[in-house]
CSV table of N, CA and C in Angstrom, one decimal:
chain,number,residue,atom,x,y,z
A,372,GLN,N,186.6,184.5,149.6
A,372,GLN,CA,187.7,185.8,149.9
A,372,GLN,C,187.0,186.8,150.9
A,373,VAL,N,187.1,187.3,151.9
A,373,VAL,CA,186.7,188.0,153.1
A,373,VAL,C,187.9,189.4,153.0
A,374,GLN,N,187.2,190.7,152.8
A,374,GLN,CA,187.6,192.1,153.3
A,374,GLN,C,187.6,192.4,154.5
A,375,LEU,N,188.5,193.0,155.5
A,375,LEU,CA,188.2,193.4,156.9
A,375,LEU,C,188.7,194.4,157.0
A,376,VAL,N,187.7,195.7,157.2
A,376,VAL,CA,188.5,197.5,157.3
A,376,VAL,C,188.3,197.8,158.6
A,377,GLU,N,189.2,198.2,159.5
A,377,GLU,CA,189.0,198.4,161.0
A,377,GLU,C,189.0,199.7,160.7
A,378,SER,N,188.3,200.5,161.5
A,378,SER,CA,188.4,202.1,162.0
A,378,SER,C,187.9,201.9,163.4
A,379,GLY,N,188.5,203.8,163.5
A,379,GLY,CA,187.8,204.3,164.9
A,379,GLY,C,189.1,204.4,165.6
A,380,GLY,N,190.3,204.3,165.6
A,380,GLY,CA,191.7,204.4,166.3
A,380,GLY,C,191.3,205.6,166.4
A,381,GLY,N,192.7,206.1,167.4
A,381,GLY,CA,193.1,207.5,167.7
A,381,GLY,C,194.0,207.5,168.9
A,382,LEU,N,194.3,208.8,169.4
A,382,LEU,CA,194.6,209.0,170.4
A,382,LEU,C,193.7,209.7,171.6
A,383,VAL,N,193.8,208.6,172.6
A,383,VAL,CA,193.2,209.0,173.9
A,383,VAL,C,193.7,209.0,175.3
A,384,GLN,N,193.3,209.9,175.9
A,384,GLN,CA,194.0,210.0,177.4
A,384,GLN,C,193.5,208.7,178.3
A,385,ALA,N,194.2,208.3,179.2
A,385,ALA,CA,194.1,207.0,180.2
A,385,ALA,C,192.9,207.4,181.2
A,386,GLY,N,192.2,206.4,181.0
A,386,GLY,CA,190.7,206.3,181.3
A,386,GLY,C,189.5,206.6,180.4
A,387,GLY,N,189.9,207.2,179.5
A,387,GLY,CA,189.0,207.4,178.3
A,387,GLY,C,188.6,206.5,177.9
A,388,SER,N,187.7,206.5,176.7
A,388,SER,CA,187.2,205.4,175.9
A,388,SER,C,187.2,205.5,174.4
A,389,LEU,N,187.2,204.4,173.6
A,389,LEU,CA,187.3,204.4,172.2
A,389,LEU,C,186.4,203.5,171.6
A,390,ARG,N,185.7,203.2,170.4
A,390,ARG,CA,185.2,202.6,169.7
A,390,ARG,C,185.6,202.1,168.5
A,391,LEU,N,186.2,200.9,168.2
A,391,LEU,CA,186.3,200.4,166.9
A,391,LEU,C,185.6,199.7,166.4
A,392,SER,N,185.7,199.8,165.0
A,392,SER,CA,184.9,199.0,164.2
A,392,SER,C,185.5,198.1,163.2
A,393,CYS,N,185.2,197.0,162.5
A,393,CYS,CA,185.5,196.5,161.4
A,393,CYS,C,184.4,196.1,160.6
A,394,LYS,N,184.2,196.3,159.7
A,394,LYS,CA,183.5,196.2,158.5
A,394,LYS,C,184.1,194.8,157.6
A,395,ALA,N,183.2,193.8,157.2
A,395,ALA,CA,183.3,192.6,156.6
A,395,ALA,C,182.9,192.8,155.1
A,396,SER,N,183.1,192.3,154.3
A,396,SER,CA,182.5,192.4,152.9
A,396,SER,C,183.6,191.1,152.3
A,397,GLY,N,182.2,190.3,151.3
A,397,GLY,CA,183.0,189.4,150.4
A,397,GLY,C,182.6,187.8,150.5
A,398,ARG,N,181.9,187.7,151.7
A,398,ARG,CA,181.3,186.6,152.1
A,398,ARG,C,180.2,186.6,153.1
A,399,THR,N,179.6,185.4,153.3
A,399,THR,CA,178.7,185.4,154.5
A,399,THR,C,179.3,185.9,156.0
A,400,PHE,N,178.7,186.8,156.2
A,400,PHE,CA,179.6,187.3,157.6
A,400,PHE,C,178.6,186.6,158.9
A,401,SER,N,177.4,186.2,158.9
A,401,SER,CA,177.0,185.8,160.4
A,401,SER,C,177.4,184.4,160.9
A,402,THR,N,178.1,183.8,160.0
A,402,THR,CA,178.4,182.4,160.4
A,402,THR,C,179.8,182.3,161.2
A,403,TYR,N,180.3,183.1,161.2
A,403,TYR,CA,181.8,183.5,161.0
A,403,TYR,C,182.1,184.1,162.4
A,404,VAL,N,183.5,183.5,163.1
A,404,VAL,CA,183.8,183.9,164.5
A,404,VAL,C,184.6,185.4,164.0
A,405,MET,N,184.2,186.5,164.5
A,405,MET,CA,184.9,187.6,164.7
A,405,MET,C,185.9,188.1,165.5
A,406,ALA,N,187.1,188.5,165.4
A,406,ALA,CA,187.8,188.8,166.5
A,406,ALA,C,188.7,189.8,166.5
A,407,TRP,N,189.3,190.4,167.7
A,407,TRP,CA,190.0,191.5,167.8
A,407,TRP,C,191.5,190.8,168.3
A,408,PHE,N,192.5,191.3,167.6
A,408,PHE,CA,193.9,191.0,168.4
A,408,PHE,C,194.8,192.6,168.5
A,409,ARG,N,195.9,192.4,168.8
A,409,ARG,CA,196.5,193.7,169.2
A,409,ARG,C,197.7,193.5,169.2
A,410,GLN,N,198.9,194.4,169.0
A,410,GLN,CA,200.1,194.2,168.6
A,410,GLN,C,200.5,195.4,169.2
A,411,ALA,N,201.6,195.5,170.5
A,411,ALA,CA,202.1,196.6,170.7
A,411,ALA,C,203.7,196.4,170.1
A,412,PRO,N,204.2,197.8,169.8
A,412,PRO,CA,205.7,197.7,169.3
A,412,PRO,C,206.6,196.6,170.4
A,413,GLY,N,207.5,195.8,169.7
A,413,GLY,CA,208.6,194.7,170.5
A,413,GLY,C,207.6,193.5,170.9
A,414,LYS,N,206.6,193.3,170.2
A,414,LYS,CA,205.6,192.7,171.3
A,414,LYS,C,204.9,191.6,170.2
A,415,GLU,N,204.4,190.6,170.4
A,415,GLU,CA,203.9,189.5,169.8
A,415,GLU,C,202.3,189.9,169.6
A,416,ARG,N,201.7,189.5,168.6
A,416,ARG,CA,200.2,190.0,168.5
A,416,ARG,C,199.3,189.2,169.5
A,417,GLU,N,198.6,189.5,170.3
A,417,GLU,CA,198.1,189.2,171.2
A,417,GLU,C,196.4,189.1,170.9
A,418,PHE,N,195.6,187.9,171.6
A,418,PHE,CA,194.2,188.3,171.3
A,418,PHE,C,193.5,189.2,172.5
A,419,VAL,N,192.4,189.5,172.0
A,419,VAL,CA,191.7,190.8,172.5
A,419,VAL,C,190.4,190.2,173.1
A,420,ALA,N,189.7,189.9,172.0
A,420,ALA,CA,188.3,189.5,172.3
A,420,ALA,C,187.6,189.0,171.0
A,421,ALA,N,186.6,188.2,170.9
A,421,ALA,CA,186.0,187.8,170.0
A,421,ALA,C,184.4,187.1,170.1
A,422,PHE,N,183.7,187.5,168.9
A,422,PHE,CA,182.2,187.1,169.0
A,422,PHE,C,181.7,186.5,168.0
A,423,SER,N,181.3,185.0,168.5
A,423,SER,CA,181.0,183.9,167.7
A,423,SER,C,179.7,184.4,167.3
A,424,TRP,N,179.5,183.2,166.1
A,424,TRP,CA,178.2,183.4,165.5
A,424,TRP,C,177.1,182.9,166.3
A,425,THR,N,177.0,182.0,167.3
A,425,THR,CA,176.0,181.8,168.3
A,425,THR,C,175.9,182.8,169.2
A,426,ALA,N,176.8,184.1,168.9
A,426,ALA,CA,176.7,184.8,170.2
A,426,ALA,C,177.2,184.8,171.5
A,427,ASN,N,178.2,183.8,171.4
A,427,ASN,CA,179.4,183.7,172.5
A,427,ASN,C,180.4,184.8,172.4
A,428,THR,N,180.7,185.2,173.5
A,428,THR,CA,181.7,186.2,173.6
A,428,THR,C,183.0,185.6,174.3
A,429,TYR,N,184.0,186.4,173.9
A,429,TYR,CA,185.6,185.8,174.6
A,429,TYR,C,186.4,187.1,174.8
A,430,TYR,N,187.0,187.1,175.9
A,430,TYR,CA,187.9,188.0,176.2
A,430,TYR,C,189.1,187.4,176.9
A,431,ALA,N,190.1,188.9,176.6
A,431,ALA,CA,191.1,188.0,177.3
A,431,ALA,C,191.2,188.8,178.8
A,432,PRO,N,191.9,188.2,179.5
A,432,PRO,CA,192.1,188.4,181.1
A,432,PRO,C,192.1,190.0,181.2
A,433,SER,N,193.0,190.7,180.6
A,433,SER,CA,193.6,191.9,180.4
A,433,SER,C,192.3,192.7,180.0
A,434,VAL,N,191.5,192.7,179.3
A,434,VAL,CA,190.5,193.7,178.9
A,434,VAL,C,189.2,193.1,179.6
A,435,LYS,N,189.0,191.7,180.2
A,435,LYS,CA,187.7,191.9,180.9
A,435,LYS,C,187.3,192.5,181.4
A,436,GLY,N,186.0,193.0,181.6
A,436,GLY,CA,185.3,194.3,182.3
A,436,GLY,C,185.4,195.7,181.6
A,437,ARG,N,186.4,195.9,181.0
A,437,ARG,CA,186.5,197.3,180.2
A,437,ARG,C,186.1,196.8,179.2
A,438,PHE,N,186.4,196.0,178.2
A,438,PHE,CA,186.2,196.0,176.7
A,438,PHE,C,185.0,195.4,176.4
A,439,THR,N,184.1,195.8,175.5
A,439,THR,CA,182.7,194.8,174.9
A,439,THR,C,182.8,194.7,173.5
A,440,ILE,N,182.7,193.4,173.2
A,440,ILE,CA,182.4,193.5,171.7
A,440,ILE,C,180.8,193.1,171.2
A,441,SER,N,180.8,193.4,170.0
A,441,SER,CA,179.8,193.4,169.7
A,441,SER,C,179.6,193.3,168.1
A,442,ARG,N,178.3,192.5,167.8
A,442,ARG,CA,178.5,192.7,166.1
A,442,ARG,C,177.0,193.0,165.8
A,443,ASP,N,177.0,193.3,164.6
A,443,ASP,CA,175.8,193.8,164.0
A,443,ASP,C,175.8,193.2,162.4
A,444,ASN,N,175.3,192.0,162.3
A,444,ASN,CA,175.0,191.0,161.1
A,444,ASN,C,174.6,191.8,159.9
A,445,ALA,N,173.6,193.0,160.2
A,445,ALA,CA,173.0,193.3,159.1
A,445,ALA,C,173.7,194.4,158.2
A,446,LYS,N,174.8,194.8,159.1
A,446,LYS,CA,175.7,195.7,158.6
A,446,LYS,C,177.0,195.0,158.2
A,447,ASN,N,177.2,193.8,158.8
A,447,ASN,CA,178.3,193.1,158.5
A,447,ASN,C,179.7,193.6,159.5
A,448,THR,N,179.1,193.9,160.7
A,448,THR,CA,180.2,194.8,161.3
A,448,THR,C,180.2,194.5,162.6
A,449,VAL,N,181.4,194.5,163.2
A,449,VAL,CA,182.2,194.1,164.6
A,449,VAL,C,182.6,195.3,165.2
A,450,TYR,N,182.3,195.4,166.5
A,450,TYR,CA,182.7,196.5,167.2
A,450,TYR,C,183.2,196.0,168.5
A,451,LEU,N,184.5,197.5,169.1
A,451,LEU,CA,185.3,196.7,170.2
A,451,LEU,C,184.9,198.2,171.0
A,452,GLN,N,184.1,198.2,171.9
A,452,GLN,CA,184.1,199.3,172.8
A,452,GLN,C,184.7,199.1,173.6
A,453,MET,N,186.0,200.1,173.8
A,453,MET,CA,187.0,199.9,175.1
A,453,MET,C,187.0,201.4,175.6
A,454,ASN,N,186.8,200.9,177.3
A,454,ASN,CA,186.3,202.0,178.1
A,454,ASN,C,187.8,201.9,179.3
A,455,SER,N,187.7,202.9,180.3
A,455,SER,CA,188.9,202.8,181.3
A,455,SER,C,190.3,202.6,180.5
A,456,LEU,N,190.2,203.1,179.2
A,456,LEU,CA,191.7,202.7,178.9
A,456,LEU,C,192.9,203.1,179.7
A,457,LYS,N,193.9,202.1,179.3
A,457,LYS,CA,195.4,202.3,179.9
A,457,LYS,C,196.7,202.5,179.1
A,458,PRO,N,197.4,203.1,178.9
A,458,PRO,CA,198.5,203.2,178.3
A,458,PRO,C,199.2,201.6,178.1
A,459,GLU,N,199.1,200.7,178.4
A,459,GLU,CA,199.4,199.6,178.1
A,459,GLU,C,198.2,199.0,177.0
A,460,ASP,N,197.3,199.6,176.9
A,460,ASP,CA,196.6,199.1,175.7
A,460,ASP,C,197.1,199.9,174.5
A,461,THR,N,198.2,200.8,174.2
A,461,THR,CA,198.5,201.4,173.1
A,461,THR,C,199.2,200.2,172.2
A,462,ALA,N,198.4,200.2,171.0
A,462,ALA,CA,198.6,199.2,170.2
A,462,ALA,C,198.1,199.3,168.9
A,463,VAL,N,198.6,198.5,167.5
A,463,VAL,CA,197.5,198.6,166.4
A,463,VAL,C,196.7,197.4,166.6
A,464,TYR,N,195.3,197.8,166.7
A,464,TYR,CA,194.6,196.8,167.0
A,464,TYR,C,193.7,196.2,165.6
A,465,TYR,N,193.8,194.6,165.3
A,465,TYR,CA,193.4,194.1,163.8
A,465,TYR,C,192.1,193.7,164.0
A,466,CYS,N,191.4,193.4,163.2
A,466,CYS,CA,190.4,192.5,163.2
A,466,CYS,C,190.5,191.3,162.4
A,467,ALA,N,190.1,189.8,162.5
A,467,ALA,CA,190.3,188.7,162.1
A,467,ALA,C,188.7,188.2,161.9
A,468,THR,N,188.9,187.3,161.3
A,468,THR,CA,187.8,186.4,161.2
A,468,THR,C,187.9,184.7,160.7
A,469,ARG,N,187.2,183.8,161.4
A,469,ARG,CA,187.7,182.3,160.8
A,469,ARG,C,186.0,181.7,161.1
A,470,PRO,N,185.6,180.5,160.3
A,470,PRO,CA,184.7,180.2,160.1
A,470,PRO,C,184.3,179.2,161.6
A,471,GLY,N,185.1,179.1,162.5
A,471,GLY,CA,184.9,178.2,163.4
A,471,GLY,C,185.5,178.9,164.9
A,472,VAL,N,185.1,178.5,166.0
A,472,VAL,CA,186.0,178.8,167.5
A,472,VAL,C,187.6,178.2,167.7
A,473,PRO,N,188.1,178.8,167.5
A,473,PRO,CA,189.7,177.8,167.3
A,473,PRO,C,189.9,177.3,168.9
A,474,THR,N,190.7,176.5,168.8
A,474,THR,CA,191.0,175.7,170.3
A,474,THR,C,191.7,176.9,170.8
A,475,VAL,N,192.5,177.3,170.4
A,475,VAL,CA,193.5,178.4,171.2
A,475,VAL,C,193.2,179.8,170.6
A,476,TRP,N,193.2,180.7,171.2
A,476,TRP,CA,192.9,182.0,170.7
A,476,TRP,C,194.3,182.4,169.8
A,477,ARG,N,194.5,182.2,168.9
A,477,ARG,CA,196.3,182.9,168.5
A,477,ARG,C,195.9,183.2,167.1
A,478,GLY,N,196.7,184.1,166.8
A,478,GLY,CA,196.8,184.8,165.3
A,478,GLY,C,196.7,184.1,164.2
A,479,SER,N,197.4,182.7,164.7
A,479,SER,CA,197.8,181.8,163.5
A,479,SER,C,196.8,180.9,163.2
A,480,ALA,N,195.8,181.2,163.9
A,480,ALA,CA,194.4,180.3,164.0
A,480,ALA,C,193.4,181.0,162.8
A,481,PHE,N,193.9,182.4,162.4
A,481,PHE,CA,193.0,183.4,161.6
A,481,PHE,C,193.4,183.4,160.4
A,482,GLY,N,192.8,183.0,159.3
A,482,GLY,CA,193.3,183.4,157.8
A,482,GLY,C,193.3,184.6,157.4
A,483,SER,N,191.8,185.3,157.6
A,483,SER,CA,191.7,186.6,157.3
A,483,SER,C,191.8,187.8,158.4
A,484,TRP,N,192.5,188.9,157.8
A,484,TRP,CA,192.9,190.1,158.5
A,484,TRP,C,192.5,191.7,157.9
A,485,GLY,N,192.3,192.5,158.7
A,485,GLY,CA,192.3,194.0,158.1
A,485,GLY,C,193.6,194.2,158.2
A,486,GLN,N,193.6,195.8,158.2
A,486,GLN,CA,195.1,196.5,158.0
A,486,GLN,C,195.5,196.9,159.1
A,487,GLY,N,194.7,196.9,160.2
A,487,GLY,CA,195.2,197.2,161.6
A,487,GLY,C,194.5,198.9,161.6
A,488,THR,N,194.0,199.3,163.1
A,488,THR,CA,194.2,201.0,163.2
A,488,THR,C,194.9,200.9,164.4
A,489,GLN,N,195.7,202.4,164.7
A,489,GLN,CA,196.4,202.4,165.9
A,489,GLN,C,195.6,203.3,166.9
A,490,VAL,N,195.8,202.6,168.1
A,490,VAL,CA,195.4,203.0,169.2
A,490,VAL,C,196.2,203.5,170.1
A,491,THR,N,196.4,204.7,170.5
A,491,THR,CA,197.3,205.3,171.3
A,491,THR,C,196.8,206.2,172.7
A,492,VAL,N,197.3,205.3,174.3
A,492,VAL,CA,196.7,205.8,175.0
A,492,VAL,C,197.4,206.6,176.0
A,493,SER,N,197.8,207.7,176.2
A,493,SER,CA,198.7,208.5,176.8
A,493,SER,C,198.1,208.7,178.3
A,494,SER,N,199.5,208.7,179.1
A,494,SER,CA,199.3,208.8,180.3
A,494,SER,C,199.1,210.2,181.3
């Protein structure tokens, strides 16, 4: 069983930056895929970014070039640096993990989730 705890959300103006953190505990962290998803009000949860245990990174087209995912295996923590934020980035951001890279980056492929952290970008 793995536990994930997100932090770092908040309110920021458009064009600003935030860094989210997700700390994992409960099992070996280094060999799992760590991912970020987000869900805006009235919308389905969508994939944002992921970092595999082989150090490959994956990004949704809407955030590529603005967001950077990284991980610190020694701290069992994955980060999401979000720059040039837009109002449409407003959502609850969730951390998730699974043992391998999925065929499709959808929430149903992940079995372990954090509680989420709210990111609000004002225009």
